[in-house]
mmCIF file of C-alpha atoms (C1' of nucleotides) and ligand atoms in Angstrom:
data_model
loop_
_atom_site.group_PDB
_atom_site.id
_atom_site.type_symbol
_atom_site.label_atom_id
_atom_site.label_comp_id
_atom_site.label_asym_id
_atom_site.label_seq_id
_atom_site.Cartn_x
_atom_site.Cartn_y
_atom_site.Cartn_z
ATOM 1 C CA MET L 1103 0.000 0.000 0.000
ATOM 2 C CA GLU L 1104 2.149 2.849 -1.286
ATOM 3 C CA ASN L 1105 -0.833 5.198 -1.098
ATOM 4 C CA LYS L 1106 -0.652 5.044 2.656
ATOM 5 C CA ASP L 1107 2.647 6.923 2.545
ATOM 6 C CA ILE L 1108 1.026 9.600 0.451
ATOM 7 C CA PHE L 1109 -1.789 9.887 2.949
ATOM 8 C CA ILE L 1110 0.685 10.167 5.805
ATOM 9 C CA LYS L 1111 2.434 12.993 3.981
ATOM 10 C CA LYS L 1112 -0.859 14.747 3.339
ATOM 11 C CA LEU L 1113 -1.780 14.473 6.991
ATOM 12 C CA ARG L 1114 1.596 15.615 8.284
ATOM 13 C CA SER L 1115 1.731 18.550 5.923
ATOM 14 C CA SER L 1116 -1.721 19.516 7.211
ATOM 15 C CA GLY L 1117 -0.374 19.537 10.737
ATOM 16 C CA LEU L 1118 -2.085 16.290 11.653
ATOM 17 C CA ARG L 1119 -0.645 13.085 13.014
ATOM 18 C CA PRO L 1120 -1.446 10.035 10.938
ATOM 19 C CA THR L 1121 -3.871 8.023 13.009
ATOM 20 C CA ARG L 1122 -5.928 4.976 12.078
ATOM 21 C CA GLN L 1123 -9.033 7.098 11.750
ATOM 22 C CA ARG L 1124 -7.419 9.725 9.592
ATOM 23 C CA ILE L 1125 -5.880 7.153 7.278
ATOM 24 C CA GLU L 1126 -9.343 5.658 6.800
ATOM 25 C CA ILE L 1127 -10.681 9.082 5.925
ATOM 26 C CA CYS L 1128 -7.866 9.587 3.412
ATOM 27 C CA LYS L 1129 -8.666 6.282 1.767
ATOM 28 C CA VAL L 1130 -12.237 7.324 1.150
ATOM 29 C CA LEU L 1131 -11.261 10.781 -0.037
ATOM 30 C CA TYR L 1132 -8.224 10.108 -2.184
ATOM 31 C CA ASP L 1133 -8.102 6.404 -3.057
ATOM 32 C CA ARG L 1134 -10.125 6.907 -6.214
ATOM 33 C CA LYS L 1135 -9.627 8.015 -9.758
ATOM 34 C CA LYS L 1136 -12.328 10.619 -10.186
ATOM 35 C CA THR L 1137 -13.103 13.780 -8.330
ATOM 36 C CA PHE L 1138 -15.157 13.171 -5.203
ATOM 37 C CA HIS L 1139 -17.879 15.597 -4.190
ATOM 38 C CA PHE L 1140 -19.365 14.949 -0.790
ATOM 39 C CA THR L 1141 -21.037 16.273 2.300
ATOM 40 C CA ILE L 1142 -19.839 15.426 5.778
ATOM 41 C CA ASN L 1143 -22.849 13.184 6.095
ATOM 42 C CA ASP L 1144 -21.967 11.342 2.872
ATOM 43 C CA LEU L 1145 -18.432 10.814 4.089
ATOM 44 C CA SER L 1146 -19.590 9.612 7.461
ATOM 45 C CA LYS L 1147 -21.934 7.048 5.912
ATOM 46 C CA ILE L 1148 -19.261 5.745 3.548
ATOM 47 C CA LEU L 1149 -16.826 5.405 6.431
ATOM 48 C CA LYS L 1150 -19.368 3.433 8.432
ATOM 49 C CA LYS L 1151 -19.764 0.982 5.565
ATOM 50 C CA LYS L 1152 -16.233 0.649 4.253
ATOM 51 C CA SER L 1153 -14.240 0.840 7.425
ATOM 52 C CA ASN L 1154 -14.214 -1.282 10.528
ATOM 53 C CA GLU L 1155 -13.214 1.668 12.671
ATOM 54 C CA LYS L 1156 -15.944 3.722 14.249
ATOM 55 C CA ILE L 1157 -14.960 7.261 13.450
ATOM 56 C CA SER L 1158 -16.697 10.049 15.306
ATOM 57 C CA LEU L 1159 -18.186 13.030 13.518
ATOM 58 C CA ALA L 1160 -15.826 15.275 15.459
ATOM 59 C CA THR L 1161 -12.827 13.548 13.917
ATOM 60 C CA ILE L 1162 -14.337 13.756 10.449
ATOM 61 C CA TYR L 1163 -15.012 17.471 10.788
ATOM 62 C CA ASN L 1164 -11.589 18.043 12.251
ATOM 63 C CA THR L 1165 -9.780 16.230 9.437
ATOM 64 C CA VAL L 1166 -11.851 17.674 6.609
ATOM 65 C CA CYS L 1167 -11.370 21.162 8.001
ATOM 66 C CA ALA L 1168 -7.601 20.727 8.226
ATOM 67 C CA PHE L 1169 -7.478 19.470 4.635
ATOM 68 C CA LYS L 1170 -9.576 22.392 3.542
ATOM 69 C CA ASN L 1171 -7.230 24.839 5.232
ATOM 70 C CA ARG L 1172 -4.253 23.118 3.636
ATOM 71 C CA ASN L 1173 -6.045 23.298 0.282
ATOM 72 C CA TYR L 1174 -6.334 19.544 -0.060
ATOM 73 C CA LEU L 1175 -10.094 19.973 -0.183
ATOM 74 C CA LYS L 1176 -12.272 22.761 -1.522
ATOM 75 C CA GLU L 1177 -15.579 23.796 -0.020
ATOM 76 C CA ILE L 1178 -18.500 24.414 -2.364
ATOM 77 C CA SER L 1179 -21.624 26.296 -1.315
ATOM 78 C CA ILE L 1180 -24.741 25.259 -3.122
ATOM 79 C CA ASN L 1181 -27.499 25.760 -0.663
ATOM 80 C CA SER L 1182 -27.771 26.761 2.898
ATOM 81 C CA SER L 1183 -28.617 23.393 4.338
ATOM 82 C CA LYS L 1184 -25.212 21.780 4.146
ATOM 83 C CA SER L 1185 -21.689 22.189 2.886
ATOM 84 C CA TYR L 1186 -20.177 20.264 0.020
ATOM 85 C CA PHE L 1187 -16.511 19.425 -0.300
ATOM 86 C CA ASP L 1188 -14.548 18.623 -3.423
ATOM 87 C CA THR L 1189 -11.313 16.714 -3.932
ATOM 88 C CA ASN L 1190 -10.757 18.807 -7.055
ATOM 89 C CA VAL L 1191 -9.192 21.879 -5.504
ATOM 90 C CA SER L 1192 -8.573 23.768 -8.725
ATOM 91 C CA ASN L 1193 -10.745 26.711 -9.736
ATOM 92 C CA HIS L 1194 -13.525 25.091 -11.686
ATOM 93 C CA HIS L 1195 -17.208 25.172 -12.464
ATOM 94 C CA HIS L 1196 -20.086 22.882 -11.578
ATOM 95 C CA PHE L 1197 -23.362 21.439 -12.560
ATOM 96 C CA PHE L 1198 -25.643 20.926 -9.602
ATOM 97 C CA ASN L 1199 -28.422 18.453 -10.191
ATOM 98 C CA GLU L 1200 -31.276 19.685 -8.057
ATOM 99 C CA SER L 1201 -33.152 16.439 -8.564
ATOM 100 C CA THR L 1202 -30.436 14.341 -6.953
ATOM 101 C CA ASP L 1203 -28.406 16.924 -4.990
ATOM 102 C CA GLU L 1204 -25.397 15.834 -6.998
ATOM 103 C CA LEU L 1205 -22.426 17.991 -7.973
ATOM 104 C CA ILE L 1206 -20.679 17.394 -11.311
ATOM 105 C CA ASP L 1207 -17.467 19.042 -12.461
ATOM 106 C CA LEU L 1208 -17.502 21.233 -15.518
ATOM 107 C CA LYS L 1209 -14.158 21.607 -17.206
ATOM 108 C CA ASN L 1210 -12.989 25.135 -17.801
ATOM 109 C CA GLU L 1211 -13.012 24.448 -21.535
ATOM 110 C CA ASP L 1212 -16.686 23.464 -21.279
ATOM 111 C CA VAL L 1213 -17.442 27.018 -20.227
ATOM 112 C CA GLY L 1214 -16.382 29.837 -22.511
ATOM 113 C CA ASN L 1215 -13.714 32.066 -21.052
ATOM 114 C CA ILE L 1216 -15.333 34.554 -18.724
ATOM 115 C CA LYS L 1217 -14.265 38.143 -19.147
ATOM 116 C CA LEU L 1218 -15.445 40.515 -16.490
ATOM 117 C CA LYS L 1219 -16.083 43.993 -17.800
ATOM 118 C CA LYS L 1220 -16.589 45.465 -14.359
ATOM 119 C CA LYS L 1221 -13.888 45.947 -11.784
ATOM 120 C CA ILE L 1222 -14.132 47.130 -8.250
ATOM 121 C CA PRO L 1223 -11.357 49.503 -7.239
ATOM 122 C CA GLY L 1224 -9.340 48.423 -4.244
ATOM 123 C CA LYS L 1225 -10.509 44.821 -4.521
ATOM 124 C CA LYS L 1226 -8.758 41.814 -5.920
ATOM 125 C CA ILE L 1227 -10.505 38.892 -7.531
ATOM 126 C CA LYS L 1228 -10.088 35.615 -5.691
ATOM 127 C CA SER L 1229 -12.184 33.345 -7.885
ATOM 128 C CA VAL L 1230 -14.692 33.335 -10.705
ATOM 129 C CA GLU L 1231 -16.895 30.287 -10.690
ATOM 130 C CA VAL L 1232 -19.987 29.267 -12.566
ATOM 131 C CA LEU L 1233 -22.766 27.186 -11.088
ATOM 132 C CA VAL L 1234 -25.202 25.609 -13.522
ATOM 133 C CA LYS L 1235 -28.314 24.288 -11.840
ATOM 134 C CA ILE L 1236 -30.006 21.450 -13.662
ATOM 135 C CA GLN L 1237 -33.038 19.259 -13.114
ATOM 136 C CA ASP L 1238 -34.349 16.047 -14.542
ATOM 137 C CA ASN L 1239 -36.547 16.507 -17.616
ATOM 138 C CA ASN L 1240 -39.635 15.260 -15.982
ATOM 139 C CA MET R 935 -48.573 56.150 0.746
ATOM 140 C CA GLU R 936 -49.363 54.506 -2.588
ATOM 141 C CA ASN R 937 -46.607 51.953 -2.000
ATOM 142 C CA LYS R 938 -48.651 50.424 0.738
ATOM 143 C CA ASP R 939 -51.182 49.251 -1.840
ATOM 144 C CA ILE R 940 -48.403 47.613 -3.811
ATOM 145 C CA PHE R 941 -47.207 45.867 -0.679
ATOM 146 C CA ILE R 942 -50.710 44.651 0.060
ATOM 147 C CA LYS R 943 -50.950 43.219 -3.444
ATOM 148 C CA LYS R 944 -47.593 41.521 -3.075
ATOM 149 C CA LEU R 945 -48.669 39.995 0.195
ATOM 150 C CA ARG R 946 -52.056 38.852 -1.039
ATOM 151 C CA SER R 947 -50.637 37.347 -4.175
ATOM 152 C CA SER R 948 -48.187 35.466 -1.967
ATOM 153 C CA GLY R 949 -51.095 34.036 -0.037
ATOM 154 C CA LEU R 950 -50.511 36.260 2.970
ATOM 155 C CA ARG R 951 -52.807 38.662 4.742
ATOM 156 C CA PRO R 952 -51.467 42.177 4.983
ATOM 157 C CA THR R 953 -50.662 42.678 8.630
ATOM 158 C CA ARG R 954 -48.832 45.512 10.372
ATOM 159 C CA GLN R 955 -45.736 43.365 10.691
ATOM 160 C CA ARG R 956 -45.713 42.236 7.072
ATOM 161 C CA ILE R 957 -46.204 45.760 5.802
ATOM 162 C CA GLU R 958 -43.181 46.839 7.849
ATOM 163 C CA ILE R 959 -41.179 44.027 6.317
ATOM 164 C CA CYS R 960 -42.256 45.092 2.837
ATOM 165 C CA LYS R 961 -41.175 48.638 3.518
ATOM 166 C CA VAL R 962 -37.684 47.523 4.373
ATOM 167 C CA LEU R 963 -37.499 45.145 1.423
ATOM 168 C CA TYR R 964 -39.115 47.118 -1.361
ATOM 169 C CA ASP R 965 -39.256 50.780 -0.379
ATOM 170 C CA ARG R 966 -35.865 51.486 -1.931
ATOM 171 C CA LYS R 967 -34.391 52.188 -5.296
ATOM 172 C CA LYS R 968 -31.545 49.722 -5.439
ATOM 173 C CA THR R 969 -31.396 45.992 -5.116
ATOM 174 C CA PHE R 970 -31.272 44.843 -1.522
ATOM 175 C CA HIS R 971 -29.134 41.890 -0.526
ATOM 176 C CA PHE R 972 -29.654 40.714 3.022
ATOM 177 C CA THR R 973 -29.593 37.923 5.530
ATOM 178 C CA ILE R 974 -32.470 37.247 7.877
ATOM 179 C CA ASN R 975 -30.339 38.684 10.643
ATOM 180 C CA ASP R 976 -29.705 41.882 8.644
ATOM 181 C CA LEU R 977 -33.410 42.282 8.041
ATOM 182 C CA SER R 978 -34.252 41.658 11.654
ATOM 183 C CA LYS R 979 -31.794 44.305 12.838
ATOM 184 C CA ILE R 980 -33.060 46.879 10.355
ATOM 185 C CA LEU R 981 -36.630 46.212 11.436
ATOM 186 C CA LYS R 982 -35.697 46.687 15.071
ATOM 187 C CA LYS R 983 -34.229 50.095 14.263
ATOM 188 C CA LYS R 984 -36.641 51.462 11.692
ATOM 189 C CA SER R 985 -39.900 50.123 12.964
ATOM 190 C CA ASN R 986 -41.752 50.609 16.210
ATOM 191 C CA GLU R 987 -43.294 47.173 15.956
ATOM 192 C CA LYS R 988 -41.486 44.289 17.529
ATOM 193 C CA ILE R 989 -41.492 41.644 14.832
ATOM 194 C CA SER R 990 -40.599 38.124 15.791
ATOM 195 C CA LEU R 991 -38.070 36.101 13.861
ATOM 196 C CA ALA R 992 -40.765 33.549 13.103
ATOM 197 C CA THR R 993 -42.788 36.184 11.255
ATOM 198 C CA ILE R 994 -39.732 37.357 9.343
ATOM 199 C CA TYR R 995 -38.858 33.836 8.245
ATOM 200 C CA ASN R 996 -42.454 33.141 7.342
ATOM 201 C CA THR R 997 -42.802 36.250 5.197
ATOM 202 C CA VAL R 998 -39.437 35.967 3.485
ATOM 203 C CA CYS R 999 -40.098 32.338 2.686
ATOM 204 C CA ALA R 1000 -43.496 33.125 1.165
ATOM 205 C CA PHE R 1001 -41.960 35.876 -0.964
ATOM 206 C CA LYS R 1002 -39.245 33.504 -2.069
ATOM 207 C CA ASN R 1003 -41.811 30.903 -3.100
ATOM 208 C CA ARG R 1004 -43.776 33.546 -4.978
ATOM 209 C CA ASN R 1005 -40.532 34.658 -6.653
ATOM 210 C CA TYR R 1006 -40.591 38.088 -5.027
ATOM 211 C CA LEU R 1007 -37.255 37.250 -3.446
ATOM 212 C CA LYS R 1008 -34.365 35.111 -4.610
ATOM 213 C CA GLU R 1009 -32.151 33.071 -2.333
ATOM 214 C CA ILE R 1010 -28.395 33.200 -2.907
ATOM 215 C CA SER R 1011 -26.011 30.649 -1.434
ATOM 216 C CA ILE R 1012 -22.570 31.972 -0.707
ATOM 217 C CA ASN R 1013 -21.394 30.041 2.254
ATOM 218 C CA SER R 1014 -22.817 27.503 4.532
ATOM 219 C CA SER R 1015 -23.257 29.671 7.587
ATOM 220 C CA LYS R 1016 -26.280 31.664 6.476
ATOM 221 C CA SER R 1017 -28.586 32.355 3.600
ATOM 222 C CA TYR R 1018 -28.691 35.552 1.596
ATOM 223 C CA PHE R 1019 -31.773 36.922 -0.089
ATOM 224 C CA ASP R 1020 -31.993 39.322 -2.999
ATOM 225 C CA THR R 1021 -34.751 41.655 -4.114
ATOM 226 C CA ASN R 1022 -33.408 41.302 -7.650
ATOM 227 C CA VAL R 1023 -35.139 38.098 -8.681
ATOM 228 C CA SER R 1024 -33.806 37.964 -12.234
ATOM 229 C CA ASN R 1025 -31.067 35.557 -13.244
ATOM 230 C CA HIS R 1026 -27.917 37.497 -12.550
ATOM 231 C CA HIS R 1027 -24.356 37.297 -11.336
ATOM 232 C CA HIS R 1028 -22.640 38.539 -8.193
ATOM 233 C CA PHE R 1029 -19.507 39.824 -6.623
ATOM 234 C CA PHE R 1030 -19.121 38.612 -3.083
ATOM 235 C CA ASN R 1031 -16.772 40.706 -0.994
ATOM 236 C CA GLU R 1032 -15.239 38.266 1.439
ATOM 237 C CA SER R 1033 -13.797 41.108 3.481
ATOM 238 C CA THR R 1034 -17.199 42.571 4.290
ATOM 239 C CA ASP R 1035 -19.578 39.666 3.539
ATOM 240 C CA GLU R 1036 -21.287 41.936 1.051
ATOM 241 C CA LEU R 1037 -23.068 40.883 -2.138
ATOM 242 C CA ILE R 1038 -22.978 43.150 -5.190
ATOM 243 C CA ASP R 1039 -24.939 42.656 -8.395
ATOM 244 C CA LEU R 1040 -23.117 42.131 -11.623
ATOM 245 C CA LYS R 1041 -25.094 42.983 -14.704
ATOM 246 C CA ASN R 1042 -25.321 40.322 -17.350
ATOM 247 C CA GLU R 1043 -23.528 42.601 -19.764
ATOM 248 C CA ASP R 1044 -20.641 42.892 -17.281
ATOM 249 C CA VAL R 1045 -20.039 39.193 -17.774
ATOM 250 C CA GLY R 1046 -19.467 37.907 -21.292
ATOM 251 C CA ASN R 1047 -22.185 35.611 -22.550
ATOM 252 C CA ILE R 1048 -21.604 32.150 -21.159
ATOM 253 C CA LYS R 1049 -21.839 29.318 -23.625
ATOM 254 C CA LEU R 1050 -21.847 25.864 -22.179
ATOM 255 C CA LYS R 1051 -20.213 23.311 -24.411
ATOM 256 C CA LYS R 1052 -21.289 20.381 -22.315
ATOM 257 C CA LYS R 1053 -24.829 19.141 -21.968
ATOM 258 C CA ILE R 1054 -26.209 16.447 -19.798
ATOM 259 C CA PRO R 1055 -28.752 14.268 -21.517
ATOM 260 C CA GLY R 1056 -32.120 14.115 -19.832
ATOM 261 C CA LYS R 1057 -31.484 17.248 -17.799
ATOM 262 C CA LYS R 1058 -32.670 20.777 -18.333
ATOM 263 C CA ILE R 1059 -30.757 23.851 -17.297
ATOM 264 C CA LYS R 1060 -32.469 25.951 -14.653
ATOM 265 C CA SER R 1061 -29.886 28.674 -14.197
ATOM 266 C CA VAL R 1062 -26.324 29.647 -15.012
ATOM 267 C CA GLU R 1063 -24.853 32.028 -12.504
ATOM 268 C CA VAL R 1064 -21.403 33.381 -11.871
ATOM 269 C CA LEU R 1065 -20.024 34.178 -8.458
ATOM 270 C CA VAL R 1066 -16.925 36.354 -8.312
ATOM 271 C CA LYS R 1067 -15.272 36.339 -4.926
ATOM 272 C CA ILE R 1068 -13.281 39.440 -4.132
ATOM 273 C CA GLN R 1069 -11.256 40.688 -1.214
ATOM 274 C CA ASP R 1070 -9.871 43.992 -0.126
ATOM 275 C CA ASN R 1071 -6.386 44.649 -1.479
ATOM 276 C CA ASN R 1072 -4.590 43.674 1.670
ATOM 277 C "C1'" DA D 237 -71.009 47.433 14.827
ATOM 278 C "C1'" DC D 238 -70.841 42.355 16.226
ATOM 279 C "C1'" DA D 239 -69.712 37.714 15.734
ATOM 280 C "C1'" DC D 240 -67.326 33.995 13.659
ATOM 281 C "C1'" DT D 241 -63.669 31.675 11.669
ATOM 282 C "C1'" DA D 242 -59.442 31.185 9.522
ATOM 283 C "C1'" DC D 243 -55.151 33.123 9.441
ATOM 284 C "C1'" DT D 244 -51.292 35.324 12.120
ATOM 285 C "C1'" DT D 245 -48.056 36.469 15.716
ATOM 286 C "C1'" DT D 246 -45.069 35.150 19.058
ATOM 287 C "C1'" DA D 247 -42.435 32.993 22.819
ATOM 288 C "C1'" DG D 248 -40.466 29.147 23.370
ATOM 289 C "C1'" DA D 249 -39.238 24.446 22.102
ATOM 290 C "C1'" DA D 250 -37.337 21.397 18.631
ATOM 291 C "C1'" DT D 251 -34.199 20.351 14.985
ATOM 292 C "C1'" DC D 252 -30.059 19.971 12.481
ATOM 293 C "C1'" DA D 253 -25.443 21.049 11.054
ATOM 294 C "C1'" DT D 254 -21.459 22.422 13.046
ATOM 295 C "C1'" DT D 255 -18.214 23.552 16.875
ATOM 296 C "C1'" DA D 256 -16.503 23.224 21.538
ATOM 297 C "C1'" DT D 257 -15.298 20.588 25.893
ATOM 298 C "C1'" DA D 258 -12.888 17.610 28.531
ATOM 299 C "C1'" DA D 259 -11.659 12.986 29.856
ATOM 300 C "C1'" DA D 260 -9.465 8.834 28.228
ATOM 301 C "C1'" DG D 261 -6.347 7.062 24.583
ATOM 302 C "C1'" DT D 262 -2.272 7.250 21.362
ATOM 303 C "C1'" DA D 263 1.859 8.818 18.641
ATOM 304 C "C1'" DG D 264 6.430 10.117 18.520
ATOM 305 C "C1'" DG D 265 10.511 11.542 20.747
ATOM 306 C "C1'" DT D 266 13.892 10.441 24.477
ATOM 307 C "C1'" DA J 1261 9.481 2.226 28.877
ATOM 308 C "C1'" DC J 1262 8.255 7.112 29.799
ATOM 309 C "C1'" DC J 1263 6.690 11.514 28.866
ATOM 310 C "C1'" DT J 1264 4.150 14.881 26.693
ATOM 311 C "C1'" DA J 1265 1.608 16.801 23.185
ATOM 312 C "C1'" DC J 1266 -1.750 15.563 20.120
ATOM 313 C "C1'" DT J 1267 -6.174 12.773 19.239
ATOM 314 C "C1'" DT J 1268 -10.487 10.582 19.747
ATOM 315 C "C1'" DT J 1269 -14.881 10.513 21.308
ATOM 316 C "C1'" DA J 1270 -19.136 11.122 23.854
ATOM 317 C "C1'" DT J 1271 -21.453 14.794 25.035
ATOM 318 C "C1'" DA J 1272 -22.747 19.534 25.448
ATOM 319 C "C1'" DA J 1273 -23.101 24.001 23.305
ATOM 320 C "C1'" DT J 1274 -24.149 26.959 19.524
ATOM 321 C "C1'" DG J 1275 -26.589 29.211 15.925
ATOM 322 C "C1'" DA J 1276 -29.641 29.207 12.060
ATOM 323 C "C1'" DT J 1277 -33.939 27.672 10.877
ATOM 324 C "C1'" DT J 1278 -38.408 25.373 11.689
ATOM 325 C "C1'" DC J 1279 -42.174 23.939 14.590
ATOM 326 C "C1'" DT J 1280 -45.849 24.365 18.251
ATOM 327 C "C1'" DA J 1281 -49.578 26.002 20.418
ATOM 328 C "C1'" DA J 1282 -51.801 29.705 22.752
ATOM 329 C "C1'" DA J 1283 -53.309 34.421 22.307
ATOM 330 C "C1'" DG J 1284 -54.354 38.030 18.828
ATOM 331 C "C1'" DT J 1285 -56.228 39.850 14.321
ATOM 332 C "C1'" DA J 1286 -58.244 40.212 9.573
ATOM 333 C "C1'" DG J 1287 -61.859 39.411 6.555
ATOM 334 C "C1'" DT J 1288 -66.576 37.859 5.882
ATOM 335 C "C1'" DG J 1289 -71.182 37.819 6.795
ATOM 336 C "C1'" DT J 1290 -75.037 39.541 9.542
HETATM 337 MN MN1 MN S 770 -25.128 14.155 -0.570
HETATM 338 MN MN1 MN S 771 -24.953 40.559 6.312
HETATM 339 ZN ZN1 ZN S 772 -15.765 19.945 -8.400
HETATM 340 ZN ZN1 ZN S 773 -28.273 40.236 -6.661
#
DNA sequence: ACACTACTTTAGAATCATTATAAAGTAGGT
DNA sequence: ACCTACTTTATAATGATTCTAAAGTAGTGT
């Protein structure tokens, strides 16, 4: 399991000791090929299924928050009821399927280049992101 | 006060009786020239100052929610901690000033036309909105 | 104007996501 | 092995939002 070493590095560089629980969290987050979009509740349920450890919500929040601060995870705000996180930390755009509450990455090339014609003096731009809300054709 | 009649119509068409409290809420929301972006807490504080009535949070939530359902208000999700509402109910884009937690409208013409090159079969697009996060120059 | 009924207001409780607390457990250095 | 700082976890606290139910009010009809 060479990935484990990568996870340990991720944890250490986030200021966290590599513990059993945190390694399990890393496996769910990063042991996959595609981008993972999730809520804390999603992550918690997956951990309950896939891992033998019981991992408390406090530990999950703690680890996710540290990864977010270290820019190993990105937070996405879609609606007020809960927070989404994204293993794709680059600036990018999203579809949000309101029928399934599912987030889907949009590649930057799938969205024409966005040129802002308005500037605000004394302010710098931190990000420009597009959210496309979609629904099932009923 | 001809505006009062407009407020009464808004309320009735939202399925609400025009009460003292709801008229006060309407005044704060709609008796202004520019778009108003607010949180429930903002609105509550303004009502405490500008109005002699004491208006409970329950009434504020109730009224705002009815206006949102009737499309007299639009909800904007910026971060997970609280919900913003907008008296500009058209599809439009925003600056969000992270230094002040302030929302600012961007006109559609201030953002180049956005052409999506990716479609998702069986889904229809409900909205395409851009959020530009800005911060004070240090 | 009076009465009736359905809708409204409100204080307070309930809920839910998230954060904080603090006691018991563990990792890493010596 | 020992020490100490960091971690885990159950549990409590918080804060936004929603719910409840009792007291108040608006609209309708008389
Ligand atoms: Mn989910
Ligand atoms: Mn505000
Ligand atoms: Zn993404
Ligand atoms: Zn707006």
